[in-house]
Amino acid sequence: DGGITQSPKYLFRKEGQNVTLSCEQNLNHDAMYWYRQDPGQGLRLIYYSQIVNDFQKGDIAEGYSVSREKKESFPLTVTSAQKNPTAFYLCASRKHQGGHQPQHFGDGTRLSIL
Amino acid sequence: QKEVEQNSGPLSVPEGAIASLNCTYSDRVSQSFFWYRQYSGKSPELIMSIYSNGDKEDGRFTAQLNKASQYVSLLIRDSQPSDSATYLCAVNNDVAGYSTLTFGKGTMLLVSP
């Protein structure tokens, strides 16, 4: 089945530690996105990528980094510079960057601080 | 900063009633609009997309778009308890060749049996 796989489902971070969230899609989608969702809040865009080896900062990129070395993969690293990382992280993809295309989401990763 | 506004709710309706969810957006040039449903603790799932002024129907769901008023709505007919969720409105933004979505904070819908 085609889809977007995020792993792990739950992740715990210690102080000063960098952690990486995985996002893999087999939908042959060009564009991929990372969002953060806090309780009772909407989705806020962290980073996005429309083609391999290209990515752009979203609204809340500080303390995060990404890479796009393969079309299928768009990992997100939460660095120690992100002082409030506890949130629900969602990865999404879109067939191409055209505005009429919807985004589809993975199941998410819940990150907490130990 | 482009904004998408939704009433946070909760919107409470009895089973079988029509639920009406509303959304306004600030970017006048936006052309594509999406409604997502998010159950508690889960990821959003696409319900409807709409691009042209007027109504678009899909089963029990009807999306309505009025670009002049910068307003998009979602009607759910014959509401069921399983429709109880948070509904997110999303608006596409095209800037410098890049397309992103701006999401509202969502409206919580509660359908009572």
mmCIF file of C-alpha atoms in Angstrom:
data_model
loop_
_atom_site.group_PDB
_atom_site.id
_atom_site.type_symbol
_atom_site.label_atom_id
_atom_site.label_comp_id
_atom_site.label_asym_id
_atom_site.label_seq_id
_atom_site.Cartn_x
_atom_site.Cartn_y
_atom_site.Cartn_z
ATOM 1 C CA ASP A 1 0.000 0.000 0.000
ATOM 2 C CA GLY A 2 1.232 3.492 -0.794
ATOM 3 C CA GLY A 3 1.538 5.922 2.017
ATOM 4 C CA ILE A 4 3.620 8.063 4.311
ATOM 5 C CA THR A 5 5.464 6.363 7.148
ATOM 6 C CA GLN A 6 6.666 8.290 10.157
ATOM 7 C CA SER A 7 8.853 6.763 12.819
ATOM 8 C CA PRO A 8 9.115 6.428 15.679
ATOM 9 C CA LYS A 9 5.575 6.918 16.915
ATOM 10 C CA TYR A 10 6.846 8.181 20.292
ATOM 11 C CA LEU A 11 10.215 9.773 21.010
ATOM 12 C CA PHE A 12 11.816 11.122 24.141
ATOM 13 C CA ARG A 13 14.614 13.656 24.159
ATOM 14 C CA LYS A 14 17.118 14.396 26.870
ATOM 15 C CA GLU A 15 18.462 17.864 27.528
ATOM 16 C CA GLY A 16 21.109 18.874 25.015
ATOM 17 C CA GLN A 17 20.335 16.007 22.691
ATOM 18 C CA ASN A 18 19.541 16.133 18.989
ATOM 19 C CA VAL A 19 16.884 13.715 17.770
ATOM 20 C CA THR A 20 15.833 12.800 14.240
ATOM 21 C CA LEU A 21 12.312 12.015 13.104
ATOM 22 C CA SER A 22 11.935 9.864 10.039
ATOM 23 C CA CYS A 23 9.471 10.427 7.190
ATOM 24 C CA GLU A 24 9.336 8.121 4.178
ATOM 25 C CA GLN A 25 6.778 8.111 1.349
ATOM 26 C CA ASN A 26 6.224 5.701 -1.519
ATOM 27 C CA LEU A 27 3.606 7.784 -3.300
ATOM 28 C CA ASN A 28 6.129 9.256 -5.751
ATOM 29 C CA HIS A 29 5.213 12.697 -4.441
ATOM 30 C CA ASP A 30 7.530 15.576 -5.212
ATOM 31 C CA ALA A 31 6.811 17.893 -2.298
ATOM 32 C CA MET A 32 7.189 17.073 1.386
ATOM 33 C CA TYR A 33 6.414 19.086 4.510
ATOM 34 C CA TRP A 34 6.991 19.067 8.249
ATOM 35 C CA TYR A 35 4.498 20.539 10.709
ATOM 36 C CA ARG A 36 4.359 20.935 14.433
ATOM 37 C CA GLN A 37 1.064 20.767 16.342
ATOM 38 C CA ASP A 38 0.692 21.848 19.948
ATOM 39 C CA PRO A 39 -2.404 20.959 22.015
ATOM 40 C CA GLY A 40 -5.478 22.866 20.860
ATOM 41 C CA GLN A 41 -3.517 24.484 18.058
ATOM 42 C CA GLY A 42 -3.454 24.229 14.324
ATOM 43 C CA LEU A 43 -0.520 23.028 12.271
ATOM 44 C CA ARG A 44 2.534 25.246 11.968
ATOM 45 C CA LEU A 45 4.953 24.765 9.089
ATOM 46 C CA ILE A 46 8.557 23.978 10.015
ATOM 47 C CA TYR A 47 10.260 23.133 6.698
ATOM 48 C CA TYR A 48 9.228 22.086 3.231
ATOM 49 C CA SER A 49 10.851 20.689 0.132
ATOM 50 C CA GLN A 50 9.636 20.581 -3.431
ATOM 51 C CA ILE A 51 12.510 18.712 -5.060
ATOM 52 C CA VAL A 52 15.538 16.697 -4.008
ATOM 53 C CA ASN A 53 18.381 18.743 -2.516
ATOM 54 C CA ASP A 54 16.163 21.784 -2.064
ATOM 55 C CA PHE A 55 14.243 22.840 1.042
ATOM 56 C CA GLN A 56 12.816 26.034 2.472
ATOM 57 C CA LYS A 57 12.206 27.345 5.971
ATOM 58 C CA GLY A 58 8.639 27.567 7.134
ATOM 59 C CA ASP A 59 7.199 29.767 9.841
ATOM 60 C CA ILE A 60 8.953 28.142 12.803
ATOM 61 C CA ALA A 61 12.247 26.708 11.464
ATOM 62 C CA GLU A 62 14.484 27.840 14.341
ATOM 63 C CA GLY A 63 15.900 24.875 16.239
ATOM 64 C CA TYR A 64 15.153 22.403 13.449
ATOM 65 C CA SER A 65 17.034 21.082 10.426
ATOM 66 C CA VAL A 66 16.126 18.873 7.474
ATOM 67 C CA SER A 67 17.657 17.158 4.474
ATOM 68 C CA ARG A 68 16.218 15.897 1.192
ATOM 69 C CA GLU A 69 18.764 13.563 -0.339
ATOM 70 C CA LYS A 70 16.161 11.219 -1.798
ATOM 71 C CA LYS A 71 12.722 11.901 -3.196
ATOM 72 C CA GLU A 72 11.183 9.381 -0.785
ATOM 73 C CA SER A 73 12.744 10.682 2.418
ATOM 74 C CA PHE A 74 12.573 13.945 4.374
ATOM 75 C CA PRO A 75 14.002 13.510 7.904
ATOM 76 C CA LEU A 76 13.612 16.228 10.520
ATOM 77 C CA THR A 77 16.227 16.824 13.215
ATOM 78 C CA VAL A 78 15.129 18.570 16.387
ATOM 79 C CA THR A 79 18.284 20.170 17.713
ATOM 80 C CA SER A 80 19.201 21.119 21.267
ATOM 81 C CA ALA A 81 18.567 24.724 20.226
ATOM 82 C CA GLN A 82 14.830 23.988 20.172
ATOM 83 C CA LYS A 83 13.990 24.748 23.790
ATOM 84 C CA ASN A 84 10.378 23.644 23.711
ATOM 85 C CA PRO A 85 10.278 20.562 21.479
ATOM 86 C CA THR A 86 7.346 18.779 23.104
ATOM 87 C CA ALA A 87 4.701 18.513 20.379
ATOM 88 C CA PHE A 88 3.051 16.291 17.798
ATOM 89 C CA TYR A 89 5.114 16.307 14.585
ATOM 90 C CA LEU A 90 3.410 15.631 11.286
ATOM 91 C CA CYS A 91 4.973 14.902 7.928
ATOM 92 C CA ALA A 92 2.982 15.459 4.748
ATOM 93 C CA SER A 93 3.510 15.062 1.044
ATOM 94 C CA ARG A 94 1.931 16.395 -2.099
ATOM 95 C CA LYS A 95 2.047 15.039 -5.632
ATOM 96 C CA HIS A 96 3.637 18.181 -6.995
ATOM 97 C CA GLN A 97 3.775 21.744 -5.934
ATOM 98 C CA GLY A 98 0.660 22.773 -7.790
ATOM 99 C CA GLY A 99 -1.834 24.524 -5.563
ATOM 100 C CA HIS A 100 -4.781 22.272 -6.399
ATOM 101 C CA GLN A 101 -3.070 19.206 -5.008
ATOM 102 C CA PRO A 102 -3.975 18.282 -1.418
ATOM 103 C CA GLN A 103 -1.398 17.282 1.146
ATOM 104 C CA HIS A 104 -1.579 13.840 2.721
ATOM 105 C CA PHE A 105 -0.275 13.115 6.194
ATOM 106 C CA GLY A 106 1.630 10.406 7.975
ATOM 107 C CA ASP A 107 0.512 9.168 11.393
ATOM 108 C CA GLY A 108 2.797 11.538 13.274
ATOM 109 C CA THR A 109 5.500 11.366 15.937
ATOM 110 C CA ARG A 110 4.945 12.521 19.525
ATOM 111 C CA LEU A 111 8.090 14.044 20.989
ATOM 112 C CA SER A 112 8.513 14.654 24.698
ATOM 113 C CA ILE A 113 11.337 15.855 26.927
ATOM 114 C CA LEU A 114 12.689 13.481 29.573
ATOM 115 C CA GLN B 1 1.366 36.828 7.752
ATOM 116 C CA LYS B 2 -1.402 34.970 6.007
ATOM 117 C CA GLU B 3 -4.195 34.039 8.395
ATOM 118 C CA VAL B 4 -6.944 31.449 8.472
ATOM 119 C CA GLU B 5 -9.593 31.929 11.132
ATOM 120 C CA GLN B 6 -11.969 29.331 12.550
ATOM 121 C CA ASN B 7 -14.243 29.320 15.550
ATOM 122 C CA SER B 8 -12.634 26.919 18.009
ATOM 123 C CA GLY B 9 -15.966 25.598 19.256
ATOM 124 C CA PRO B 10 -16.979 23.175 20.435
ATOM 125 C CA LEU B 11 -19.896 23.106 18.053
ATOM 126 C CA SER B 12 -22.493 20.753 19.498
ATOM 127 C CA VAL B 13 -25.222 19.259 17.301
ATOM 128 C CA PRO B 14 -27.615 16.350 17.821
ATOM 129 C CA GLU B 15 -27.350 13.241 15.710
ATOM 130 C CA GLY B 16 -29.059 13.692 12.341
ATOM 131 C CA ALA B 17 -28.699 17.477 12.302
ATOM 132 C CA ILE B 18 -26.685 19.616 9.898
ATOM 133 C CA ALA B 19 -23.337 20.845 11.201
ATOM 134 C CA SER B 20 -22.010 24.072 9.696
ATOM 135 C CA LEU B 21 -18.310 24.865 10.015
ATOM 136 C CA ASN B 22 -16.915 28.184 8.871
ATOM 137 C CA CYS B 23 -13.535 29.575 7.891
ATOM 138 C CA THR B 24 -12.276 32.977 6.764
ATOM 139 C CA TYR B 25 -8.902 33.705 5.199
ATOM 140 C CA SER B 26 -6.818 36.816 4.691
ATOM 141 C CA ASP B 27 -4.969 36.187 1.407
ATOM 142 C CA ARG B 28 -7.250 37.435 -1.344
ATOM 143 C CA VAL B 29 -5.286 35.664 -4.082
ATOM 144 C CA SER B 30 -5.646 32.164 -2.618
ATOM 145 C CA GLN B 31 -7.181 29.744 -5.092
ATOM 146 C CA SER B 32 -7.350 26.339 -3.380
ATOM 147 C CA PHE B 33 -9.028 25.379 -0.145
ATOM 148 C CA PHE B 34 -9.127 22.141 1.824
ATOM 149 C CA TRP B 35 -11.022 20.671 4.758
ATOM 150 C CA TYR B 36 -9.342 18.084 6.946
ATOM 151 C CA ARG B 37 -10.803 16.029 9.785
ATOM 152 C CA GLN B 38 -8.617 15.202 12.773
ATOM 153 C CA TYR B 39 -9.686 12.740 15.433
ATOM 154 C CA SER B 40 -8.147 13.185 18.860
ATOM 155 C CA GLY B 41 -4.563 11.921 18.873
ATOM 156 C CA LYS B 42 -4.559 11.168 15.149
ATOM 157 C CA SER B 43 -3.257 12.879 12.034
ATOM 158 C CA PRO B 44 -5.445 14.984 9.732
ATOM 159 C CA GLU B 45 -7.268 13.291 6.879
ATOM 160 C CA LEU B 46 -8.547 15.066 3.791
ATOM 161 C CA ILE B 47 -12.317 15.408 3.479
ATOM 162 C CA MET B 48 -12.893 17.922 0.705
ATOM 163 C CA SER B 49 -11.105 20.322 -1.582
ATOM 164 C CA ILE B 50 -12.692 23.255 -3.397
ATOM 165 C CA TYR B 51 -11.311 25.709 -5.936
ATOM 166 C CA SER B 52 -14.290 27.440 -7.566
ATOM 167 C CA ASN B 53 -16.943 29.698 -6.105
ATOM 168 C CA GLY B 54 -20.117 27.885 -5.167
ATOM 169 C CA ASP B 55 -20.913 24.508 -3.696
ATOM 170 C CA LYS B 56 -19.191 21.143 -4.041
ATOM 171 C CA GLU B 57 -20.924 18.055 -2.703
ATOM 172 C CA ASP B 58 -19.436 14.689 -1.753
ATOM 173 C CA GLY B 59 -21.798 12.348 0.050
ATOM 174 C CA ARG B 60 -22.900 13.969 3.315
ATOM 175 C CA PHE B 61 -20.345 16.756 2.941
ATOM 176 C CA THR B 62 -20.767 20.044 1.082
ATOM 177 C CA ALA B 63 -18.016 22.622 0.788
ATOM 178 C CA GLN B 64 -18.966 26.188 -0.043
ATOM 179 C CA LEU B 65 -16.601 28.872 -1.300
ATOM 180 C CA ASN B 66 -17.095 32.622 -1.659
ATOM 181 C CA LYS B 67 -13.855 34.234 -2.811
ATOM 182 C CA ALA B 68 -15.293 37.754 -2.769
ATOM 183 C CA SER B 69 -16.061 37.408 0.938
ATOM 184 C CA GLN B 70 -12.932 35.281 1.569
ATOM 185 C CA TYR B 71 -15.069 32.658 3.189
ATOM 186 C CA VAL B 72 -15.210 28.876 2.969
ATOM 187 C CA SER B 73 -17.545 26.561 4.828
ATOM 188 C CA LEU B 74 -18.218 22.872 5.333
ATOM 189 C CA LEU B 75 -21.694 21.457 5.857
ATOM 190 C CA ILE B 76 -22.152 17.969 7.250
ATOM 191 C CA ARG B 77 -25.642 16.579 6.720
ATOM 192 C CA ASP B 78 -27.153 13.832 8.863
ATOM 193 C CA SER B 79 -24.380 14.250 11.433
ATOM 194 C CA GLN B 80 -23.251 11.062 13.164
ATOM 195 C CA PRO B 81 -21.435 10.611 16.488
ATOM 196 C CA SER B 82 -18.495 9.319 14.415
ATOM 197 C CA ASP B 83 -18.227 12.807 12.891
ATOM 198 C CA SER B 84 -17.123 14.135 16.293
ATOM 199 C CA ALA B 85 -13.630 15.476 15.593
ATOM 200 C CA THR B 86 -11.723 18.678 14.965
ATOM 201 C CA TYR B 87 -12.124 20.092 11.463
ATOM 202 C CA LEU B 88 -9.204 22.012 10.030
ATOM 203 C CA CYS B 89 -9.538 24.544 7.222
ATOM 204 C CA ALA B 90 -6.442 24.928 5.032
ATOM 205 C CA VAL B 91 -5.716 27.554 2.398
ATOM 206 C CA ASN B 92 -3.082 27.223 -0.310
ATOM 207 C CA ASN B 93 -0.501 29.968 -0.693
ATOM 208 C CA ASP B 94 1.716 30.358 -3.755
ATOM 209 C CA VAL B 95 4.785 32.512 -3.152
ATOM 210 C CA ALA B 96 7.850 32.712 -5.407
ATOM 211 C CA GLY B 97 7.058 29.402 -7.037
ATOM 212 C CA TYR B 98 6.455 27.520 -3.798
ATOM 213 C CA SER B 99 3.083 26.224 -2.629
ATOM 214 C CA THR B 100 2.299 25.804 1.049
ATOM 215 C CA LEU B 101 -0.832 25.427 3.146
ATOM 216 C CA THR B 102 -1.845 27.698 6.002
ATOM 217 C CA PHE B 103 -4.066 25.947 8.525
ATOM 218 C CA GLY B 104 -6.672 27.342 10.870
ATOM 219 C CA LYS B 105 -6.653 26.181 14.482
ATOM 220 C CA GLY B 106 -9.674 24.009 13.843
ATOM 221 C CA THR B 107 -13.252 23.752 15.043
ATOM 222 C CA MET B 108 -14.187 20.929 17.389
ATOM 223 C CA LEU B 109 -17.468 19.261 16.463
ATOM 224 C CA LEU B 110 -19.411 17.181 18.985
ATOM 225 C CA VAL B 111 -22.334 15.110 17.715
ATOM 226 C CA SER B 112 -24.519 13.754 20.496
ATOM 227 C CA PRO B 113 -26.549 10.539 20.043
#
